[in-house]
Coordinates of C-alpha atoms and ligand atoms in Angstrom, one line a residue:
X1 CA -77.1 23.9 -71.5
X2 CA -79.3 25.0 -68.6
X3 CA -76.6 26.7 -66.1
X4 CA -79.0 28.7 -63.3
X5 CA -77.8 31.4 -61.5
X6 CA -78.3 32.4 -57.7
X7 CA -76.6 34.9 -55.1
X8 CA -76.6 32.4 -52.7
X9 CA -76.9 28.3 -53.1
X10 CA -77.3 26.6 -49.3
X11 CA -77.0 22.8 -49.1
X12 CA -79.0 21.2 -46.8
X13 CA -82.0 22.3 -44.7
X14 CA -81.3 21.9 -40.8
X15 CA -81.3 25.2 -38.6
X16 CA -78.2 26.4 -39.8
X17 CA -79.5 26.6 -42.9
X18 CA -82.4 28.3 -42.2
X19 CA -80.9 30.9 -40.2
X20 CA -78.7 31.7 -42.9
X21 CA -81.6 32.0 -45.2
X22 CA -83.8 34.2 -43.1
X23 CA -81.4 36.8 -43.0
X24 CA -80.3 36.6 -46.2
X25 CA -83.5 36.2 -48.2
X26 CA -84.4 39.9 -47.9
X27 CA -81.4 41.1 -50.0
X28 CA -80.5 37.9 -51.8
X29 CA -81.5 35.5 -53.9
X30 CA -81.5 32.4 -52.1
X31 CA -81.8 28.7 -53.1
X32 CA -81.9 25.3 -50.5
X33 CA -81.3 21.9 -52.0
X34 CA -82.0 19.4 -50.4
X35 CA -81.1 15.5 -51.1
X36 CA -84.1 14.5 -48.9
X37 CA -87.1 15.8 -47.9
X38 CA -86.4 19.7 -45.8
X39 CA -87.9 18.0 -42.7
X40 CA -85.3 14.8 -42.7
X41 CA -82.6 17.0 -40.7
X42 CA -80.7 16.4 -37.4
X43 CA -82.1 20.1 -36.0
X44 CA -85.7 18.3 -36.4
X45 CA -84.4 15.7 -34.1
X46 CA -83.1 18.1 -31.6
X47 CA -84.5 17.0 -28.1
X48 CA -82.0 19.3 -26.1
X49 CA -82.6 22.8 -26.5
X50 CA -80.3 25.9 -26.9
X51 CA -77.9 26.3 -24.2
X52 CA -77.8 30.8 -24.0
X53 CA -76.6 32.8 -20.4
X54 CA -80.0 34.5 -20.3
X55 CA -80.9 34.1 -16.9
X56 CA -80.0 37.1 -14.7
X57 CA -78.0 34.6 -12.5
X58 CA -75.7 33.3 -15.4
X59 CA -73.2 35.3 -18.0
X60 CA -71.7 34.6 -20.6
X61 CA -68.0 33.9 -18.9
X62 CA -69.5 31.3 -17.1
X63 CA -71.4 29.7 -20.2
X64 CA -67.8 30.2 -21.7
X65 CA -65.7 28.3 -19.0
X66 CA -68.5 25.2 -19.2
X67 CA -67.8 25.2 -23.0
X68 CA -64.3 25.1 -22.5
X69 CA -64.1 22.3 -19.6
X70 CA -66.4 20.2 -21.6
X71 CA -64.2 20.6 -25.1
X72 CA -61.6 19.8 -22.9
X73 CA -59.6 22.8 -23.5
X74 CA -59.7 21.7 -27.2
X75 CA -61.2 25.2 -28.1
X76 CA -60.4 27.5 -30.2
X77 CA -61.2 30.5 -27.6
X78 CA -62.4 33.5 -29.5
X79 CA -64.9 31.4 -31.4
X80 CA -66.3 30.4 -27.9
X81 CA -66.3 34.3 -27.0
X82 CA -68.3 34.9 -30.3
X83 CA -70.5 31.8 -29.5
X84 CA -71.4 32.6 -25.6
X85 CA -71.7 36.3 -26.2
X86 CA -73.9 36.6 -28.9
X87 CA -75.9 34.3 -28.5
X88 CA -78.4 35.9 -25.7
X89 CA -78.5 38.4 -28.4
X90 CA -79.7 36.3 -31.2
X91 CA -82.3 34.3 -28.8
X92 CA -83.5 37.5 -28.0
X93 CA -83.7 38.8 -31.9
X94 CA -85.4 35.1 -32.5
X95 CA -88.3 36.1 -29.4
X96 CA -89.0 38.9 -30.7
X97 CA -90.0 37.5 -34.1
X98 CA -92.1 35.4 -32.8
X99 CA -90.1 32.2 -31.5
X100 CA -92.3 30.6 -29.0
X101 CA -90.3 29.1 -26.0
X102 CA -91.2 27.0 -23.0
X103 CA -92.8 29.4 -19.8
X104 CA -93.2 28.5 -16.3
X105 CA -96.4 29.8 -14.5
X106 CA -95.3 32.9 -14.1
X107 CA -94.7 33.8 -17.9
X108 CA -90.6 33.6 -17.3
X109 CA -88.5 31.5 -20.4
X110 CA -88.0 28.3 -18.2
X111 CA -84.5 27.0 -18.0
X112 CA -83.7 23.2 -18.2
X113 CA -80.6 22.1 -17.0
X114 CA -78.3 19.5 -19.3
X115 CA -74.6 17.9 -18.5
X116 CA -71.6 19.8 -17.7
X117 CA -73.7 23.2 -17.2
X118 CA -73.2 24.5 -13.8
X119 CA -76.2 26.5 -14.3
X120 CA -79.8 25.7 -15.9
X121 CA -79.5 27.7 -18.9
X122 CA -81.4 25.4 -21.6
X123 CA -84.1 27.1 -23.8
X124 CA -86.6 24.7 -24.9
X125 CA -89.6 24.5 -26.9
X126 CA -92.4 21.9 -27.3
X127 CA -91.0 20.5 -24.3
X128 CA -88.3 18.1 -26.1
X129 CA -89.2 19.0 -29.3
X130 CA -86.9 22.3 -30.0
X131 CA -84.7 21.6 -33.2
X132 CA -88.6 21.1 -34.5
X133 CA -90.5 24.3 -33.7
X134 CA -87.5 26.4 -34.6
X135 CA -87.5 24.6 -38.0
X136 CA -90.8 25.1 -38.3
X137 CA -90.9 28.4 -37.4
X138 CA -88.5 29.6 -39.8
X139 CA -89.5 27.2 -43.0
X140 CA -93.2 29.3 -41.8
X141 CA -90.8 32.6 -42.2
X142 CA -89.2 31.8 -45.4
X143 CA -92.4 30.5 -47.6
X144 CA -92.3 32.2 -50.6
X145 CA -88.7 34.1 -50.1
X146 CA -86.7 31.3 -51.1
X147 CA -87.1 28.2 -53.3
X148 CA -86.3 24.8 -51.4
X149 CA -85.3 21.9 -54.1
X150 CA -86.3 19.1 -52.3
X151 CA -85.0 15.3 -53.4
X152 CA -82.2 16.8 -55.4
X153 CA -78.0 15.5 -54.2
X154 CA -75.8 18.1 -54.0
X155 CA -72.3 15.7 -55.9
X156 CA -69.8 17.9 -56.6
X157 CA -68.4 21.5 -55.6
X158 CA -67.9 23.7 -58.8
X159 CA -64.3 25.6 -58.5
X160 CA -63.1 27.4 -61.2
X161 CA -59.9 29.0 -60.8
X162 CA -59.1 28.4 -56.9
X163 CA -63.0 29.6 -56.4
X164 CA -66.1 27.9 -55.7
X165 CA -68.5 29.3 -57.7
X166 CA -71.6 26.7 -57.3
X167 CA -72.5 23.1 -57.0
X168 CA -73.7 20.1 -59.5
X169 CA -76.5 18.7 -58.5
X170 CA -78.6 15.2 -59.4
X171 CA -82.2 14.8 -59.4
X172 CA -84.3 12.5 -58.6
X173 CA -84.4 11.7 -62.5
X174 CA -80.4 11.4 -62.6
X175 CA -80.3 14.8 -64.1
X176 CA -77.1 16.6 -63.8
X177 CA -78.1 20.2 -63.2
X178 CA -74.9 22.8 -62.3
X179 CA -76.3 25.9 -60.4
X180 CA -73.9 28.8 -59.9
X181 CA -73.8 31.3 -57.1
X182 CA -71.7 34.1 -55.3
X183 CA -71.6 32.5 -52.7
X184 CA -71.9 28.8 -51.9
X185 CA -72.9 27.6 -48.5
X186 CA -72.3 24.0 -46.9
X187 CA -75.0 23.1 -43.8
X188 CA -75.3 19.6 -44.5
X189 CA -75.1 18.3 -41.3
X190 CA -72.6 15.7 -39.7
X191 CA -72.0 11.9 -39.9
X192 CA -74.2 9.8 -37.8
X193 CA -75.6 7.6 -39.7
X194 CA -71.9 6.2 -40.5
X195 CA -72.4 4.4 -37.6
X196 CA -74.7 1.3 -36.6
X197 CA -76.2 3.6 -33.3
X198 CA -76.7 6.8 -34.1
X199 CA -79.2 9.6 -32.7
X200 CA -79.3 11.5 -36.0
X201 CA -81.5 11.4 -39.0
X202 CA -80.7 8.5 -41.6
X203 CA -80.0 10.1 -44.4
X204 CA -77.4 12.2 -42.5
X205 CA -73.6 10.1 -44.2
X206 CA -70.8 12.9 -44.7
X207 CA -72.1 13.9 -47.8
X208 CA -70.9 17.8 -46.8
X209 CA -66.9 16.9 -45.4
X210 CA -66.6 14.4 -48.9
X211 CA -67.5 16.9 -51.5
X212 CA -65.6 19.2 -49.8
X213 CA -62.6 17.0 -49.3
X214 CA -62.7 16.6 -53.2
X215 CA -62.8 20.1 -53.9
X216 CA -59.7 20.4 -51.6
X217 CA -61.2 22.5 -48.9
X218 CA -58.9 21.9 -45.5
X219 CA -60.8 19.7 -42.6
X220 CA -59.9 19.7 -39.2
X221 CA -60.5 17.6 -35.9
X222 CA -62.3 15.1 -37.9
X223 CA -61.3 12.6 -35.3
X224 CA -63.3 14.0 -32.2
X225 CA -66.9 12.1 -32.9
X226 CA -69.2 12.9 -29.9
X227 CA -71.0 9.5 -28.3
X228 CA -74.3 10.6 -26.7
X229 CA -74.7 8.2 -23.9
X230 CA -78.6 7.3 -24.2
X231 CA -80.0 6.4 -27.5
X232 CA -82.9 3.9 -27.1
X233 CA -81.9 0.7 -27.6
X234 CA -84.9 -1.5 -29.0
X235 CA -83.8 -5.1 -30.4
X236 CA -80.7 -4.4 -31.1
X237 CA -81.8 -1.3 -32.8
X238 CA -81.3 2.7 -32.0
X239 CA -84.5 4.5 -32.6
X240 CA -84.3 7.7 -31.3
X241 CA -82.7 9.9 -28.6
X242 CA -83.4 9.9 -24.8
X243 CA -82.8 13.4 -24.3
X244 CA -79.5 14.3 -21.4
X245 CA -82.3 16.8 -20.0
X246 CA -84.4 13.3 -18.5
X247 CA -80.8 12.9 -16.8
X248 CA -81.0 16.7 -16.3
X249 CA -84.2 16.0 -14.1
X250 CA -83.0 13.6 -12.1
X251 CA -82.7 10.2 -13.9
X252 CA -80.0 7.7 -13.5
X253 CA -78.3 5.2 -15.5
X254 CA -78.7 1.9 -13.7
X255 CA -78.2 -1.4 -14.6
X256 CA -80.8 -4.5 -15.0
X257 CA -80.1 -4.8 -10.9
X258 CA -80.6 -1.2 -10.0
X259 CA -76.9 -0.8 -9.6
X260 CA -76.1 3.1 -10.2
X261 CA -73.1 2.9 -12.9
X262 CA -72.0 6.9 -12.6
X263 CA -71.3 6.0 -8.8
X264 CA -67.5 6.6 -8.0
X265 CA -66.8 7.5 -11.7
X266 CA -67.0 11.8 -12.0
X267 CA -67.8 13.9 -9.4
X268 CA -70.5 15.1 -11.8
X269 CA -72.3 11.5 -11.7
X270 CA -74.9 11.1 -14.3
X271 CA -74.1 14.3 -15.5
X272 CA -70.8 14.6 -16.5
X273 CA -69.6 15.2 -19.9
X274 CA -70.7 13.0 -22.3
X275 CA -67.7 11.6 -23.1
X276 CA -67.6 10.0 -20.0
X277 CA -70.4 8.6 -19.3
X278 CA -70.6 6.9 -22.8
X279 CA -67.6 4.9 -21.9
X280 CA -69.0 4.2 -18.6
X281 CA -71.7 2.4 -20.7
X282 CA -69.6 0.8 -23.1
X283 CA -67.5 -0.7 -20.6
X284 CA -70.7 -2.1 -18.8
X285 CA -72.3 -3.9 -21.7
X286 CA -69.0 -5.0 -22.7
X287 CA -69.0 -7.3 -19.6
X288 CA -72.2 -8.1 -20.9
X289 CA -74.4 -5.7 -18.5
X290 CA -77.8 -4.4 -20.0
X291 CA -78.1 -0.3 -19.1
X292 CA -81.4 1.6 -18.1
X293 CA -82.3 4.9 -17.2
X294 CA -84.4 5.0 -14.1
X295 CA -86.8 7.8 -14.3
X296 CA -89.0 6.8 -11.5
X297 CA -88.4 10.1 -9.4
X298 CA -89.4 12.1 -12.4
X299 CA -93.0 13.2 -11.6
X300 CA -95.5 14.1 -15.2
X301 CA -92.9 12.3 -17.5
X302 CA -94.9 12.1 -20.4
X303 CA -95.7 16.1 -20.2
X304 CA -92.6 17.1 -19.8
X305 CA -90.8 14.6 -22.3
X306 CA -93.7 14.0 -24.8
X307 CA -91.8 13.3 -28.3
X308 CA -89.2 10.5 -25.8
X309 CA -92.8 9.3 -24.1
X310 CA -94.8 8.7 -28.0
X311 CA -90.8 7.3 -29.4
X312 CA -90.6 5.1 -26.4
X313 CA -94.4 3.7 -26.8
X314 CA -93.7 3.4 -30.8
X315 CA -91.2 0.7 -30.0
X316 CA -93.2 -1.0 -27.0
X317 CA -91.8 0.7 -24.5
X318 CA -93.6 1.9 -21.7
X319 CA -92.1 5.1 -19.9
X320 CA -94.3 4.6 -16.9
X321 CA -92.3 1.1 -15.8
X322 CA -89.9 3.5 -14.9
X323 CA -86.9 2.2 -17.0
X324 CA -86.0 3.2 -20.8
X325 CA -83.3 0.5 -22.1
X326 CA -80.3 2.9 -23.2
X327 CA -76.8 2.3 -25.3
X328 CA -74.7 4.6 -26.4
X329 CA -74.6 5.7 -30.2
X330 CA -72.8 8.7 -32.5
X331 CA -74.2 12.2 -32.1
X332 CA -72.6 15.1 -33.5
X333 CA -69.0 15.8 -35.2
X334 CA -66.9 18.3 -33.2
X335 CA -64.4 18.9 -36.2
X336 CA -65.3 19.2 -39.8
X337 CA -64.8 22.0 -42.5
X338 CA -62.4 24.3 -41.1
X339 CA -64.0 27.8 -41.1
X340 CA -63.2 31.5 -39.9
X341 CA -65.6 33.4 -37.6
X342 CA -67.5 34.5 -40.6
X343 CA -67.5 30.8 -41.9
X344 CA -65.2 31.0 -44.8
X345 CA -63.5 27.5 -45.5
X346 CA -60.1 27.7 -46.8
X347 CA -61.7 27.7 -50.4
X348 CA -62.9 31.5 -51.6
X349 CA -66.5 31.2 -52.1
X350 CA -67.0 28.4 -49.9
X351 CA -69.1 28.6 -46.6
X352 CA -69.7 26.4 -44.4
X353 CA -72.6 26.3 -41.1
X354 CA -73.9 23.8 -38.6
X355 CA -72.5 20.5 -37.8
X356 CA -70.5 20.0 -41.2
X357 CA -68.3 23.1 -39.9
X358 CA -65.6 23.3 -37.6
X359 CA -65.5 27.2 -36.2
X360 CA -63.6 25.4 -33.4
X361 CA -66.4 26.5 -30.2
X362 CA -66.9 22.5 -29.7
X363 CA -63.0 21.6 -28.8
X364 CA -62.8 18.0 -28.1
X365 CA -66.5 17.1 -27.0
X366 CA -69.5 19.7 -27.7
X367 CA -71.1 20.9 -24.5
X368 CA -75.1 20.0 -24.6
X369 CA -76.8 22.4 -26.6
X370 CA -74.7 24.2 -27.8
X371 CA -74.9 22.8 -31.2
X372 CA -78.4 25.0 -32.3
X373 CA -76.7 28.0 -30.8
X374 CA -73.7 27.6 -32.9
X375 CA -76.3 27.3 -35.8
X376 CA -78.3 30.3 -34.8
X377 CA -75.1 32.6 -34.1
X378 CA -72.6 31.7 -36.6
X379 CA -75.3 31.6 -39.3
X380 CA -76.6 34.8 -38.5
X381 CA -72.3 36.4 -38.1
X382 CA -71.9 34.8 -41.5
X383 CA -75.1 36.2 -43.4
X384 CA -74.2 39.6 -42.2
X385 CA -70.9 39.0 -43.0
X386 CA -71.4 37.8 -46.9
X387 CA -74.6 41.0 -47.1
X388 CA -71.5 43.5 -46.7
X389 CA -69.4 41.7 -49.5
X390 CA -69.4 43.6 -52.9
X391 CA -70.7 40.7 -55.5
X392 CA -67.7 39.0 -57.1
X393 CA -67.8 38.0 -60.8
X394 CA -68.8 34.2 -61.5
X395 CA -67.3 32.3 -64.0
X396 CA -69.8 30.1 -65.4
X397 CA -67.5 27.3 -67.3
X398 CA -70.3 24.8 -68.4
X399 CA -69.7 21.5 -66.7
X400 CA -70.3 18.8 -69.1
X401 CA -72.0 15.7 -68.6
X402 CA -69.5 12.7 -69.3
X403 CA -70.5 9.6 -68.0
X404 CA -68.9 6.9 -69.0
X405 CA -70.4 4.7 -70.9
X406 CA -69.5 1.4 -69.5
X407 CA -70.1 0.9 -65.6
X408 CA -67.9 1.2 -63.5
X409 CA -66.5 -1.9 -62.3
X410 CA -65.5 -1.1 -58.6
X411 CA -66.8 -2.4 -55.8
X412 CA -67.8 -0.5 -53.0
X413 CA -68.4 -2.1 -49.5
X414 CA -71.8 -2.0 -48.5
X415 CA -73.7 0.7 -46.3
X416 CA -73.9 -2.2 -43.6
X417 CA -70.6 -3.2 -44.0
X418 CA -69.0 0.5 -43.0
X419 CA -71.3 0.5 -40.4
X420 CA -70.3 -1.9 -38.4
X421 CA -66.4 -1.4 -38.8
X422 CA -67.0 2.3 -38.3
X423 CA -68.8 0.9 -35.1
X424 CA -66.4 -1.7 -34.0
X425 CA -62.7 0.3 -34.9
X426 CA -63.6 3.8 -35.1
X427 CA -66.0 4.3 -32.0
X428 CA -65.9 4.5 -28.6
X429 CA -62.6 3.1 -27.8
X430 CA -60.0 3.2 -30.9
X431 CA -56.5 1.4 -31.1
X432 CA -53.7 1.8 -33.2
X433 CA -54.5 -1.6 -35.1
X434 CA -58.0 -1.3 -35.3
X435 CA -57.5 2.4 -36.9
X436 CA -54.8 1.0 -39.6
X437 CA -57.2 -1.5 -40.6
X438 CA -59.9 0.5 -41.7
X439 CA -57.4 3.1 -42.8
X440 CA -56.2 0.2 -44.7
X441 CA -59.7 -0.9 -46.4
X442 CA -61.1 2.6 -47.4
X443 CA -58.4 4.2 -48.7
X444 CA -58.2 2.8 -52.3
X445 CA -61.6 4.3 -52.9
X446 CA -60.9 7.9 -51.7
X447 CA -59.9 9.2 -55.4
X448 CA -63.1 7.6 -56.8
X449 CA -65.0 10.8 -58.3
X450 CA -68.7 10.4 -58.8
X451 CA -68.6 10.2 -62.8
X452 CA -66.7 7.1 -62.6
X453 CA -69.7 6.1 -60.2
X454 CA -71.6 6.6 -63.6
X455 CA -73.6 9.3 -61.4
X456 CA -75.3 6.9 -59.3
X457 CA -77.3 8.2 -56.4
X458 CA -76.6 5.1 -53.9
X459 CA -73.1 5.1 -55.0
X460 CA -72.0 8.9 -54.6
X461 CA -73.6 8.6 -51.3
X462 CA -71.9 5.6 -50.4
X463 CA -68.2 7.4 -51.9
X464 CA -69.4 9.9 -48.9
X465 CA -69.8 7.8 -46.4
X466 CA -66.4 6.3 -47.5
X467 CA -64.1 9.3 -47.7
X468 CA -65.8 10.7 -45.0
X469 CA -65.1 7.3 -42.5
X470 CA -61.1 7.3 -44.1
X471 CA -60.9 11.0 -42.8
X472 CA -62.4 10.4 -39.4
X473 CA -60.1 7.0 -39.2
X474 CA -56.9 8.7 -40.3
X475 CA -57.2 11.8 -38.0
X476 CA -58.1 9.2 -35.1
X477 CA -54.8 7.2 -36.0
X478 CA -52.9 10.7 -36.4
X479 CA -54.1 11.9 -32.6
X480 CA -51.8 9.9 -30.3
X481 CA -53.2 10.9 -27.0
X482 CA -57.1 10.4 -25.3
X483 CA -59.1 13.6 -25.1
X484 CA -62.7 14.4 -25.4
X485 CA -64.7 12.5 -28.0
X486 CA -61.3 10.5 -29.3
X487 CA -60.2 7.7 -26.5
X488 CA -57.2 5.9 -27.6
X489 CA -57.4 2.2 -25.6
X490 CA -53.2 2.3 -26.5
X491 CA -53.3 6.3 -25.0
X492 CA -55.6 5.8 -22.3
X493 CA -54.7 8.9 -19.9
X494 CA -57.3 11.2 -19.4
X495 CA -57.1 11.9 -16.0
X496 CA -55.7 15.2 -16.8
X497 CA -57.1 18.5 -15.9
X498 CA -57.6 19.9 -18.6
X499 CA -56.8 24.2 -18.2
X500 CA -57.2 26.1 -21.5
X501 CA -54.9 28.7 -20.1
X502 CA -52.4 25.7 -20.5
X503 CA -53.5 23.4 -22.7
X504 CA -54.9 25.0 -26.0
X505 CA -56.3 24.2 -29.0
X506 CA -52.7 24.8 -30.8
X507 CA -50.5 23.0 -28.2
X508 CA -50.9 19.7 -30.0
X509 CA -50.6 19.5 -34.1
X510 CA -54.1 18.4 -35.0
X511 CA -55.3 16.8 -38.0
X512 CA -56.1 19.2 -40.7
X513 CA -56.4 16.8 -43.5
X514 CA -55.9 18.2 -47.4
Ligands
SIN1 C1 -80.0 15.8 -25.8 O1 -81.1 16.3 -25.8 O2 -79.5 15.1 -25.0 C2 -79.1 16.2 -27.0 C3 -78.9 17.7 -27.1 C4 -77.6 18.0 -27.6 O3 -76.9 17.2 -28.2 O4 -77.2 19.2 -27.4

């Protein structure tokens, strides 16, 4: 039986990823699967850009208390410290091989300015294109240092004795393949595309919290989902993302009337956390209002916003009529694998990076971008971290291949179908009832395991997107109270100040789920 060896195995291809690799790649072995292509990844989509206290006029206590505000003093503190403080560092290190960012006239990095920032601290690149030319710029780095498997699903976590120790894997022929490695990371991205509006990439389900969920790895503040307020809403579709840095430069949410919806709501306005202003939303188009963003007072919109200008034209929208139709739509998982600051899950051998990880610097509701630093910082902490780790011994116990050979006989819901109930009862507003329901629905599918899926493609992914929807439903049902991302229409308070002096991350027994 073919059983390949590596030092390091990676799963997925987003920034994280990448970051990982780069550093790694000169003393290890590396191999990247990838179940799609290594350009379908939410860091390619990545308008924003990467939130780092580089200016002279900013440090890194400020970027810190920002993060924490915005988490809602949901944080887990010294991660934040880690994230804030190295990451001028690492944008630097990135620079200086070669990282091209966004100047202004006079040759200085040029600073864009996002929600909840009291400062302009946003790196960007390509104008709205960042999570792209850092993806490009490292898959350019890495040619020929590492071998990317495209097309190839990452099922199962191997663990042999309390270890992972590598990961089965099906290609696009339904050949089971199990590769083994010293250490085996997770950087699959979030959840997104659980949901009916989502910013991220399609093929981005859960696939990442599920296997590790099976493998028994511990998961944490799966209930805090973050809603970016202003996804492009075409016919009842969500194409893409209008970027919070048009809303940065002056744009407002409106509706069909020109009535300014942020108006009395935050002292922040169209700006404040994102939380907020997605509920804002909600509760507009639930009277039945439609929403726009007016970006008539922004002057060269199609410069500075090219990939929103050609996304916006793609789906016969014209940017200069001054008004993008907007709804809001899932974004980015605050909670996930729970990880130490070197990105060790609670399963030896098992690392995860990116959105699939929770190292606890997002809290409640992730501050703009500061989901590629996170990827470029903790990535980078981890790789040095695992380079000064003697190799540990592997056992290689040959997986065999044992489908069954009948089909198997359940029936899953549809992609569609979890969708829209993810949508409906597991969104923006969440009740007791609602969360039961679904609870209710998905749970007798949770101990499914991909053989007796006869090791179909559509279905393990579709097991994902189940077990990954029961977690984030049972954690929402488990978190009695309205904070960040999670609003609880039966625990509707959130007019608390939050103070992470007071109010931390351990005040409150949160959901760690295995
Ligand atoms: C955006 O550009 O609005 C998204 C950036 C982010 O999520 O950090």
């Amino acid at each position: 039986m073919f059983m390949p060896k590596s030092d390091v195995v990676i799963i997925g291809s987003g920034l994280a990823a990448l970051v990982a690799a780069n550093r790694l790649c000169m003393e290890k072995n590396v191999i990247i699967f990838t179940k799609s292509s290594k350009y379908n990844s939410n860091s390619m989509l990545a308008q924003g850009g990467v939130a780092a206290a580089i200016s002279s006029d900013d440090d890194w206590s400020t970027h810190f208390n920002d993060t924490i505000l915005a988490g809602c003093g949901h944080n887990l503190e010294s991660a934040v410290k880690a994230l804030v403080q190295e990451g001028p560092r690492y944008m630097e290190e990135l620079i200086q091989q070669g990282m091209q960012f966004d100047k202004d006239e006079a040759g200085r990095i040029k600073l864009g300015q996002e929600g909840a920032h009291s400062i302009r601290r946003i790196l960007h690149a390509g104008g709205d294109a960042t999570g792209k030319a850092l993806v490009q710029f490292l898959l350019k780095k890495l040619c020929n240092k590492v071998q990317i498997i495209e097309h190839e699903l990452a099922i199962d976590l191997i663990v042999n004795d309390g270890s992972c120790v590598g990961v089965q894997t099906l290609d696009e022929h339904s050949q089971l393949t199990s590769y083994y490695a010293n250490h085996v990371i997770l950087a699959t991205g979030g959840c997104g595309g659980l949901y009916e509006h989502s910013s991220n990439d399609h093929s981005i389900v859960g696939d990442g919290y599920a296997m590790a969920y099976r493998a028994g790895a511990d998961l944490i503040d799966m209930e805090f989902i973050q809603f970016h307020p202003t996804l492009l809403y075409v016919n009842g579709h969500c194409p893409g993302l209008i970027s919070e840095a048009v809303r940065g430069e002056g744009a407002t949410l409106v509706t069909k009337n020109g009535r300014k919806i942020m108006e009395g709501q935050h002292p922040l306005l169209d700006l404040a956390p994102r939380d907020v202003v997605a509920r804002v939303i909600f509760e507009e188009v639930k009277k039945g209002e439609s929403i726009f963003l007016d970006i008539t007072m922004i002057e060269n919109f199609s410069s500075h916003f090219p990939t929103i200008t050609s996304l916006c034209k793609r789906n016969g929208i014209s940017p200069s009529d001054g008004k993008i139709p907007v709804v809001p739509g899932a974004h980015f998982m605050m909670g996930g694998i729970k990880v130490d600051s070197y990105s060790q899950s609670t399963i030896p051998g098992l690392f995860a990076i990116g959105e699939v990880a929770c190292t606890g610097v997002h809290g409640a509701n992730r501050l703009a971008s500061n989901s590629l630093l996170e990827g470029i910082v903790f990535s980078n902490l981890m790789a040095d971290f695992i380079l000064s780790q003697a190799t540990r011994p592997v056992s290689q116990k040959a997986l065999r291949d044992e489908r069954p050979t009948v089909q198997s006989k359940n029936q899953l819901p549809t992609k569609e179908e979890i969708k829209e109930m993810m949508m409906k009862s597991v969104g923006i507003v969440r009740s007791k009832r609602e969360l039961e329901e679904v609870v209710m629905v998905l749970e007798p599918y949770i101990q499914l395991k991909p053989k007796e899926l006869h090791f179909n493609k559509e279905k393990i992914c579709l097991l994902n997107m189940i077990t990954t929807a029961w977690l984030i439903a049972s954690s929402a049902l488990h978190r009695e109270e309205s904070r960040g991302g999670h609003y609880r229409a039966d625990f509707p308070d959130v007019n608390k100040v939050w103070d992470h002096r007071t109010i931390t991350r351990n005040a409150l027994e949160h959901a760690v789920v295995n």
